[in-house]
Tab-separated table of C-alpha atoms in Angstrom:
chain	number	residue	atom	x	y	z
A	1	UNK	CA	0.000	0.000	0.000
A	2	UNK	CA	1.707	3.143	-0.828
A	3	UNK	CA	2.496	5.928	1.669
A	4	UNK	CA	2.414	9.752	0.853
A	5	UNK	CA	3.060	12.879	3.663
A	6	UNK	CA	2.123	15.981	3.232
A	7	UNK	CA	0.137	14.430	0.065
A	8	UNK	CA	-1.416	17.564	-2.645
A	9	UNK	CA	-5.454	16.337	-2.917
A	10	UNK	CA	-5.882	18.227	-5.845
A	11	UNK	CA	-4.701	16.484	-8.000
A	12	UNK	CA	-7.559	13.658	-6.929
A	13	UNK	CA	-10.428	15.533	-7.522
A	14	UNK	CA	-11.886	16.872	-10.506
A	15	UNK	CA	-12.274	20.011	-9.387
A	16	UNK	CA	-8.442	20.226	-8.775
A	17	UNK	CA	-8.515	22.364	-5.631
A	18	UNK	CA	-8.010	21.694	-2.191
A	19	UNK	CA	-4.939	21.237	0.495
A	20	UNK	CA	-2.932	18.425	1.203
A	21	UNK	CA	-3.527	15.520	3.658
A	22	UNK	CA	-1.353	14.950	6.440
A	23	UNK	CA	-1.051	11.308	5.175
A	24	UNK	CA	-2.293	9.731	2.155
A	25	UNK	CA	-3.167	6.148	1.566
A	26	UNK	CA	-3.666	4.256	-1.398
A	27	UNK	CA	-5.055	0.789	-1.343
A	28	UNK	CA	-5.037	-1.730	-3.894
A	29	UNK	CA	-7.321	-4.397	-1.925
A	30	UNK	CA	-10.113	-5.244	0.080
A	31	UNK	CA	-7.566	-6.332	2.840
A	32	UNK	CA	-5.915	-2.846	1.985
A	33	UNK	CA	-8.280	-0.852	2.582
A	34	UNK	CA	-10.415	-2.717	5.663
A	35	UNK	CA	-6.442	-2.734	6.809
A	36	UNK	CA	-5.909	1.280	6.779
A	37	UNK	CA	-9.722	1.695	7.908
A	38	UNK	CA	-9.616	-0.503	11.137
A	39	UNK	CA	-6.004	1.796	11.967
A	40	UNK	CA	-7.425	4.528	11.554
A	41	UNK	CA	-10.406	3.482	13.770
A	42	UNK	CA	-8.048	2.202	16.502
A	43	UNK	CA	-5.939	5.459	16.770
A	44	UNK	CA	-8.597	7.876	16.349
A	45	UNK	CA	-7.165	9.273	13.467
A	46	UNK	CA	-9.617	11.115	11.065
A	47	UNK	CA	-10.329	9.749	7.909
A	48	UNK	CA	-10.914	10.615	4.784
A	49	UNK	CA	-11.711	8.326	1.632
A	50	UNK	CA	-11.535	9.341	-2.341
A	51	UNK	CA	-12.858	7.479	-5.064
A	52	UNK	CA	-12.569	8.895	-8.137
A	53	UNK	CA	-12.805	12.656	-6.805
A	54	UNK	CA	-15.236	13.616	-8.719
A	55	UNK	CA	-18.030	14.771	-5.859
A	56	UNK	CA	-15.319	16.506	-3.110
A	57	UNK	CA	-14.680	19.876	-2.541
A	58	UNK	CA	-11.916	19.779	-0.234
A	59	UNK	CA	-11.152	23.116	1.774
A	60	UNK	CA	-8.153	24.905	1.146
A	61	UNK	CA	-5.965	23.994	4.385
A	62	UNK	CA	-6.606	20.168	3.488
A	63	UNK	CA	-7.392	17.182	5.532
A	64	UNK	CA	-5.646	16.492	9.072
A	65	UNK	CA	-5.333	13.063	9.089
A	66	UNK	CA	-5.563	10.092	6.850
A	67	UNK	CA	-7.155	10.320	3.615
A	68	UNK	CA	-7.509	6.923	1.862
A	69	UNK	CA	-7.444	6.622	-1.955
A	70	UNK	CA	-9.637	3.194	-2.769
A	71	UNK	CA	-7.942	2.331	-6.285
A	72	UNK	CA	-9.343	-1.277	-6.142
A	73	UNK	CA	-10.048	-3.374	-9.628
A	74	UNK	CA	-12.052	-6.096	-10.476
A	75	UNK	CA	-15.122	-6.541	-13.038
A	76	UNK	CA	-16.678	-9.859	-12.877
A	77	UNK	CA	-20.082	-10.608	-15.585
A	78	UNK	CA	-21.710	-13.729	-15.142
A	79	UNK	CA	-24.637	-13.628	-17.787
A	80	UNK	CA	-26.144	-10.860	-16.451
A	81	UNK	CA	-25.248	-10.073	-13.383
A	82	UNK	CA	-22.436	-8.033	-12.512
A	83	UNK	CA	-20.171	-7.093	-9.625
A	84	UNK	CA	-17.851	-4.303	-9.124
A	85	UNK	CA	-14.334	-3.570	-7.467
A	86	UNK	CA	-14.949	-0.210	-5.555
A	87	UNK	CA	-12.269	1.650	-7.228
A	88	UNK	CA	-13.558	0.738	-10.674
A	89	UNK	CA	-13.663	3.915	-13.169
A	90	UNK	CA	-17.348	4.039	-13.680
A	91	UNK	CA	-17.669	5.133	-16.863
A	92	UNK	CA	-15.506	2.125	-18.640
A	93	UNK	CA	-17.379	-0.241	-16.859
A	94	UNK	CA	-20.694	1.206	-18.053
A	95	UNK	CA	-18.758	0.808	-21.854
A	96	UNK	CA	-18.023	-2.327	-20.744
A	97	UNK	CA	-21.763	-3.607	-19.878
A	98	UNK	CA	-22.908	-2.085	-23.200
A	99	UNK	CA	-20.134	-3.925	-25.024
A	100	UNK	CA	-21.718	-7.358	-23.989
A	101	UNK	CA	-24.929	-6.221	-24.962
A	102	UNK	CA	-26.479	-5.727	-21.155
A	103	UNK	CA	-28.803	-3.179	-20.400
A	104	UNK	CA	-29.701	-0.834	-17.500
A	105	UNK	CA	-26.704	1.115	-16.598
A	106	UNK	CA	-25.978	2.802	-20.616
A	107	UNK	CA	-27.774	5.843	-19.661
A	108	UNK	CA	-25.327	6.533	-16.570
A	109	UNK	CA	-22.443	6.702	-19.238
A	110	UNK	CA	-19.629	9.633	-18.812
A	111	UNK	CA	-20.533	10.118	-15.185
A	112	UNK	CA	-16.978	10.513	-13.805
A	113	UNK	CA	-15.907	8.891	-10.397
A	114	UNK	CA	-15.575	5.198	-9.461
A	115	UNK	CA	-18.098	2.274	-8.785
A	116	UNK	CA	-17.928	2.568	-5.226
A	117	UNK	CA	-19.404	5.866	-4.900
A	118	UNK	CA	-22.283	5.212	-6.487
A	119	UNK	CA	-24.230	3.258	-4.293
A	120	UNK	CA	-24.224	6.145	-2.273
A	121	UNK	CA	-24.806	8.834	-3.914
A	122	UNK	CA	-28.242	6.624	-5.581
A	123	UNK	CA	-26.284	8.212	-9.083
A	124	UNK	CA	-28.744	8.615	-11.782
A	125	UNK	CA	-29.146	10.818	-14.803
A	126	UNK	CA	-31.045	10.742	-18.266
A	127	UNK	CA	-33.564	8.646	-16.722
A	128	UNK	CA	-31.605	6.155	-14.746
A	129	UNK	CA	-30.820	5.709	-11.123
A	130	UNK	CA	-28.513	2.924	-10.237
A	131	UNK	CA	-31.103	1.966	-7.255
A	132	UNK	CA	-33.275	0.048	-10.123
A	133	UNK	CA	-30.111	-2.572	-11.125
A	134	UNK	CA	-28.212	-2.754	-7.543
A	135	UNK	CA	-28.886	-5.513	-6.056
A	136	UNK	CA	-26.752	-5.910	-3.025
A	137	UNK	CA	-23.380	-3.558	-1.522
A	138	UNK	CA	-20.306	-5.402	0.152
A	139	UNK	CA	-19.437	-2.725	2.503
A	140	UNK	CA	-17.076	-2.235	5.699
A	141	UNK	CA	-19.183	-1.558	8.779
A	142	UNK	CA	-17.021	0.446	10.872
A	143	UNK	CA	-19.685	0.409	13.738
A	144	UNK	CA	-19.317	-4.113	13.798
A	145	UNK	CA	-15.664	-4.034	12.494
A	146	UNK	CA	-16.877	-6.704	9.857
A	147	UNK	CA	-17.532	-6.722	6.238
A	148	UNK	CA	-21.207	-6.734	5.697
A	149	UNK	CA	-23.348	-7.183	2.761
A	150	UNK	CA	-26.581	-5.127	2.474
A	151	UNK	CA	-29.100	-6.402	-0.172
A	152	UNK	CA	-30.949	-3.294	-1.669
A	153	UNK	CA	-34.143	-3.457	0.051
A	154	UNK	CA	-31.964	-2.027	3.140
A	155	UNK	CA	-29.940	0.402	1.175
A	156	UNK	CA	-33.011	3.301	1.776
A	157	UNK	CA	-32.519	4.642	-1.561
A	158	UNK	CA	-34.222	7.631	-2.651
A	159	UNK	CA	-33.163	10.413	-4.827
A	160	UNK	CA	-29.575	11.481	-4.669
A	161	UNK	CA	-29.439	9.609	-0.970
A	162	UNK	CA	-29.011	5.954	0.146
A	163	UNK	CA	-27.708	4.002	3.910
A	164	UNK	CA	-24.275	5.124	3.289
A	165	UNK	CA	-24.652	8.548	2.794
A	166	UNK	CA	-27.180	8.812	5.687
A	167	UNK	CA	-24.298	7.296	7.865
A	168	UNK	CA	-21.015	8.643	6.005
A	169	UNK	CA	-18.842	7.808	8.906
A	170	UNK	CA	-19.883	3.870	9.070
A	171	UNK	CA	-19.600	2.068	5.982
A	172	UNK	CA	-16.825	2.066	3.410
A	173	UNK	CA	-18.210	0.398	0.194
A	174	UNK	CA	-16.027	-2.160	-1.104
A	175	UNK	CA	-17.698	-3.825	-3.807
A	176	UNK	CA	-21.135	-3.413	-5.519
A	177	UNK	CA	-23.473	-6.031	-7.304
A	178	UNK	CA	-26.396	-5.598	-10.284
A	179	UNK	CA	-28.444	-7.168	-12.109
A	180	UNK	CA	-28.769	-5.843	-15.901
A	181	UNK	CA	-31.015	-7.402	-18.539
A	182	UNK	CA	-30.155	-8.966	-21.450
A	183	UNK	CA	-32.301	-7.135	-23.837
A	184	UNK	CA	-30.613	-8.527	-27.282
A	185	UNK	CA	-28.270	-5.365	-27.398
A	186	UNK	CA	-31.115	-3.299	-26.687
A	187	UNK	CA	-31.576	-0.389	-23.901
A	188	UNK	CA	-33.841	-0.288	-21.274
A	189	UNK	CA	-37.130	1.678	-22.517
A	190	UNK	CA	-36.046	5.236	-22.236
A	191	UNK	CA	-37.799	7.658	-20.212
A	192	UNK	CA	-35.984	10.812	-19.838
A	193	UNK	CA	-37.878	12.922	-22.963
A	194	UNK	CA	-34.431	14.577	-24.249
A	195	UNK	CA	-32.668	11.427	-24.481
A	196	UNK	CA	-36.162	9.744	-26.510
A	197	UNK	CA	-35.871	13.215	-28.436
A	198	UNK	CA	-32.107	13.274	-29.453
A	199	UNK	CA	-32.597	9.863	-30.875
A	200	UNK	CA	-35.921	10.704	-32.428
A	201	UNK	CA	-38.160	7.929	-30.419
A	202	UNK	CA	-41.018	7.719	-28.336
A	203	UNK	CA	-40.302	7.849	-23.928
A	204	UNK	CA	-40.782	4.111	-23.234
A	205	UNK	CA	-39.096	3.087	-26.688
A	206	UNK	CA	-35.964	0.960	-26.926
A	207	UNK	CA	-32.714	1.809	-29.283
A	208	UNK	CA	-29.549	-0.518	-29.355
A	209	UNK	CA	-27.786	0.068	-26.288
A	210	UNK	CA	-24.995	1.406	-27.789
A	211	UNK	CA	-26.688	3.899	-29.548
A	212	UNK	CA	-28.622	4.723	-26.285
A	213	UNK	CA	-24.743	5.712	-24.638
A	214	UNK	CA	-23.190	7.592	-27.490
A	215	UNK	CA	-26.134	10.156	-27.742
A	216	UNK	CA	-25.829	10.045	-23.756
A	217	UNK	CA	-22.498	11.022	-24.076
A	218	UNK	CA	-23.231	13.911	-26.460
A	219	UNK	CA	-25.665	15.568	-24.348
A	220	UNK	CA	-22.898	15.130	-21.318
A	221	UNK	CA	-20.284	16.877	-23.568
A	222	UNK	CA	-22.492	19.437	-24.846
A	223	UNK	CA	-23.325	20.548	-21.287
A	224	UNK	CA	-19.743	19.878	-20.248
A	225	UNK	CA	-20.353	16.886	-18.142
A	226	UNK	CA	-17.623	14.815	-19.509
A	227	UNK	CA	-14.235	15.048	-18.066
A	228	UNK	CA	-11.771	16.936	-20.794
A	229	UNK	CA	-8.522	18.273	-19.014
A	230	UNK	CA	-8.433	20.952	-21.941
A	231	UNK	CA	-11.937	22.293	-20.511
A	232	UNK	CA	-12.454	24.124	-18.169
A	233	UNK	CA	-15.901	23.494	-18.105
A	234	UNK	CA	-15.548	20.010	-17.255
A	235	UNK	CA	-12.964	21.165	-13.911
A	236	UNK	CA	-16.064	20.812	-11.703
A	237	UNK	CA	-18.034	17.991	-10.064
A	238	UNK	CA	-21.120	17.765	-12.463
A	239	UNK	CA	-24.031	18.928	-10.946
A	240	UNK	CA	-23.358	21.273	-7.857
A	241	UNK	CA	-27.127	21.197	-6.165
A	242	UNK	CA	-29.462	18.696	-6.420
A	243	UNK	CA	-33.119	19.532	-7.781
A	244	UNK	CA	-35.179	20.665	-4.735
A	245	UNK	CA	-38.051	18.546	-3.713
A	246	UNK	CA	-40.967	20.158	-2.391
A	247	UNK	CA	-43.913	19.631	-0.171
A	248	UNK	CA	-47.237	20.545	-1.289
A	249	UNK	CA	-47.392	23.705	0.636
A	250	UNK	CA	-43.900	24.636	-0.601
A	251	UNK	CA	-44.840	24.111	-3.732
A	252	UNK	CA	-47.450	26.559	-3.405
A	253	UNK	CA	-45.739	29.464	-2.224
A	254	UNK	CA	-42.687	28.416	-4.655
A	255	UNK	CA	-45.266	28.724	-7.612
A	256	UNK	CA	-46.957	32.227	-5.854
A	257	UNK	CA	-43.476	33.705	-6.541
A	258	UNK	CA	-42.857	32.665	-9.597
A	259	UNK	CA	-45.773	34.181	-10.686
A	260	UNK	CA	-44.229	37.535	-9.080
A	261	UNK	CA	-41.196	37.546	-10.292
A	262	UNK	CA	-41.554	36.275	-13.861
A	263	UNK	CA	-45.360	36.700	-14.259
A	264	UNK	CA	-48.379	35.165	-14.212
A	265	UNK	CA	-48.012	33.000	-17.096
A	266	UNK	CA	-44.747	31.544	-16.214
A	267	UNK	CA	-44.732	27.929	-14.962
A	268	UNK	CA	-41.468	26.394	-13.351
A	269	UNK	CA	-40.936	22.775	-13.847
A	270	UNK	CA	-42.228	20.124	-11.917
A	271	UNK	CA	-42.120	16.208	-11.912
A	272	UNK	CA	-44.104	14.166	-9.093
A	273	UNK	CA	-41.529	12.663	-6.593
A	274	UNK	CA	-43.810	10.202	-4.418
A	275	UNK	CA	-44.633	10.763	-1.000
A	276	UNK	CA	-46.810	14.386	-1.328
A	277	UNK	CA	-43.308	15.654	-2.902
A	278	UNK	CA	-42.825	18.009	-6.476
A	279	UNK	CA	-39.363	18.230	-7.596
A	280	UNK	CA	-38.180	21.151	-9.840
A	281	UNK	CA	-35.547	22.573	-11.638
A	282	UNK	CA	-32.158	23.326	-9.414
A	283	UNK	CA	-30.406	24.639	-13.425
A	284	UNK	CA	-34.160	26.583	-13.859
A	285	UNK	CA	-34.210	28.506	-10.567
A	286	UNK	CA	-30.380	29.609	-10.892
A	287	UNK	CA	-30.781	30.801	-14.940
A	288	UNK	CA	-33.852	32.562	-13.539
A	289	UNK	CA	-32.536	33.906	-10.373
A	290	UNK	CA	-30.042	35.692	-12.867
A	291	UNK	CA	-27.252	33.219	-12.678
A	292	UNK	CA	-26.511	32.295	-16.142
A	293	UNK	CA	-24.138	30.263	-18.378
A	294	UNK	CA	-20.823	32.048	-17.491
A	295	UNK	CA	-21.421	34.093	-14.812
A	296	UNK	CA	-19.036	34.862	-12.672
A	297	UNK	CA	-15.426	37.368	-12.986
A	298	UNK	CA	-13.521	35.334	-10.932
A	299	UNK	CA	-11.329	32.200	-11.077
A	300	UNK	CA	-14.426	30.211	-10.356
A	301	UNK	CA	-17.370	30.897	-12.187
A	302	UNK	CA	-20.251	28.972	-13.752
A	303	UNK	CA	-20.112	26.818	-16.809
A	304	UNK	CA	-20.425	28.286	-20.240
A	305	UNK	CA	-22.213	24.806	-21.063
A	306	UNK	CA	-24.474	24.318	-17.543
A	307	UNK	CA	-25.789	26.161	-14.854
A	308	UNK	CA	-26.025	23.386	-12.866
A	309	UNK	CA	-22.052	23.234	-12.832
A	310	UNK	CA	-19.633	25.556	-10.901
A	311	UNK	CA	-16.037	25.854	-12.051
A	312	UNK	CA	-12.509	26.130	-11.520
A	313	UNK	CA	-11.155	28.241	-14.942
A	314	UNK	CA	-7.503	27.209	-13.290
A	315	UNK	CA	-5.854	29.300	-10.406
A	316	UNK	CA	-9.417	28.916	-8.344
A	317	UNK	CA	-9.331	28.351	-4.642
A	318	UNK	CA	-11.881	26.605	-2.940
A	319	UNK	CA	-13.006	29.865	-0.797
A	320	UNK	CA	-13.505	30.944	-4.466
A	321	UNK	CA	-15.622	28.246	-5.772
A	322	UNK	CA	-17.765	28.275	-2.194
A	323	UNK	CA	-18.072	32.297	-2.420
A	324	UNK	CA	-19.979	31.902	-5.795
A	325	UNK	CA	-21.746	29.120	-4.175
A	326	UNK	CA	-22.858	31.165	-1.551
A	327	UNK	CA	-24.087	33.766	-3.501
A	328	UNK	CA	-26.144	31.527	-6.399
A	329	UNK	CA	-28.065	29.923	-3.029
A	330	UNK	CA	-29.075	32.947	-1.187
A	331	UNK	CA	-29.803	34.581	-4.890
A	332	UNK	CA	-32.155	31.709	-5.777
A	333	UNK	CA	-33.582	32.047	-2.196
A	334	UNK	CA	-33.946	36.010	-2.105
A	335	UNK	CA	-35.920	34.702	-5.737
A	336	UNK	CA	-37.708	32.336	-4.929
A	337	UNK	CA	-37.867	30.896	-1.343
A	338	UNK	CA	-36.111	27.813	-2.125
A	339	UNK	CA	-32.934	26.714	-0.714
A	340	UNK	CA	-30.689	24.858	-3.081
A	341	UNK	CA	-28.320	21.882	-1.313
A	342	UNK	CA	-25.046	21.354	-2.524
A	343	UNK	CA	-24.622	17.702	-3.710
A	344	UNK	CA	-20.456	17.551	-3.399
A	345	UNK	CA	-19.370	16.495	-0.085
A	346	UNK	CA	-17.544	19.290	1.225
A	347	UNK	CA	-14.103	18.370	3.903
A	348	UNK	CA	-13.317	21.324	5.829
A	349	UNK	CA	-15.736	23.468	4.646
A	350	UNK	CA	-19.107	24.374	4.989
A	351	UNK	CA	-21.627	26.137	2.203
């Protein structure tokens, strides 16, 4: 397992900002990393793990303690079901599944980050959540000290939240199971209505899987959601705040100032989200809050593709990036009385 002191972070996250750790650790194996977890544990050291970096915002003095790096491998297919090292890149295994014709994860290509993350994060876009194809998570429960495996029914999923992110200080997730479908190189039906309208279908149709992930990819790029060094767009973690869910009565006054502020006619967007809930637009309420593509004269600034994605146009601190943070959410709340939450995990730092 290698050893680093004084490690640069940066460098491990996608938005490239961020202090060093006092120690970094970078495992290789299970054994590896239940090994640097259970010392940690034992000393009381604090502990920090990485993935692929792609959903961290690390604060500008760094981590004191021991941040773990899970570089794990290991992609097993048995027909259809499929299991996961945690530090698999994501993104190449979804290319993977698609190249043996499997269904249900195509529409989660170019989502950066690694396997392991995204159990808890319940990642979805385009009209897929990996909640609907997980069927179990290997995980180390620091509370027991044992490995544990949690079959999905207990993983609490719901949108952008699961278990693990309710209790971020419990389990490390070492490996992660699914079941896809075997379709005959078909995708699952689509149901996100610009994916069925950039390949000219019906929402419910089917397209050849690998179709169904190259247009995927397209859209990604064209909002700068896939990871280009040579963009600056893409030095970000995707999506900064997750799309707000509202109760009824929220909904209400949410929709009363609408009305105010861009007129009677206007109608925000709004999907049903079970449970008495309306979600709506987090990239809507910024654009109309007066936060558009680009805005920004700093270091940090918002995408020229996205709204939805803040920025680091090189030379950015973190205070920078969480100053134009700060002042898209209380702009969007002085707007429109909704709150937005952040959906990077933030060490060090608060919003």
């Amino acid at each position: 397992m290698q050893e680093l002191h004084e490690a640069p972070l940066a460098p491990l996250t996608t938005f490239r900002l961020g202090g060093p750790a006092t120690r970094l650790l970078t495992a290789t194996t299970d054994a590896e990393v239940i090994d640097a977890v259970r010392e940690a544990d034992a000393t009381g050291t604090p502990l920090l793990i990485i993935g692929g970096g792609s959903n961290l915002v690390i604060g500008d003095a760094g981590f004191s303690g021991t941040a773990l790096r899970i570089a794990t491998r290991g992609f097993a297919l048995d027909g259809t079901t499929l299991e996961l090292a945690a530090g698999e890149v994501w993104t190449d295994a979804v290319a993977r599944t698609v190249e043996a014709g499997l269904a249900g994860i195509e529409c989660l290509a170019g989502i950066p980050g690694s396997a392991g993350a995204t159990p808890i994060q319940n990642v979805g876009a385009y009209g897929q959540e990996v909640s609907t194809t997980i069927t179990e998570v290997v995980a180390y429960d620091r509370k027991k000290g044992e490995t544990v495996t949690v079959p999905n029914a207990d993983c609490a999923f719901s949108y952008r939240h699961s278990r693990f992110k309710a209790e971020p200080d419990r389990y490390v997730v070492l490996r992660v199971r699914f079941e896809l479908e075997d379709a005959g190189g078909l995708s699952a039906p689509l149901k996100y209505p610009e994916t069925a309208r950039a390949l000219g279908v019906e929402a419910g149709d089917r397209v050849p899987a690998a179709t169904a992930r190259e247009t995927v990819l397209k859209l990604r790029a064209g909002k700068g959601m896939v990871l280009d060094p040579e963009d600056h767009d893409t030095w970000s973690a995707g999506s900064f705040f997750t799309n707000p869910l509202l109760t009824d009565e929220e909904f209400a006054a949410f929709h009363a100032r609408v009305a105010e502020r861009l007129g009677p006619d206007a109608a925000a967007p709004a999907f049903p989200a079970g449970d008495g809930l309306t979600k709506t637009s987090a990239a809507w309420l910024i654009d109309r809050a007066g936060f558009t593509k680009g805005y920004g004269s700093g270091p940090a600034r918002i995408s020229t593709k996205h709204t939805l994605a803040l920025t680091n146009r090189g030379g950015a601190t973190t205070e920078d990036l969480l100053a134009l943070a700060r002042e898209v959410v209380s702009g969007v709340r002085d707007a429109f009385g909704v709150t937005l939450v952040n959906e990077p995990v933030t060490v060090g730092v608060r919003l």
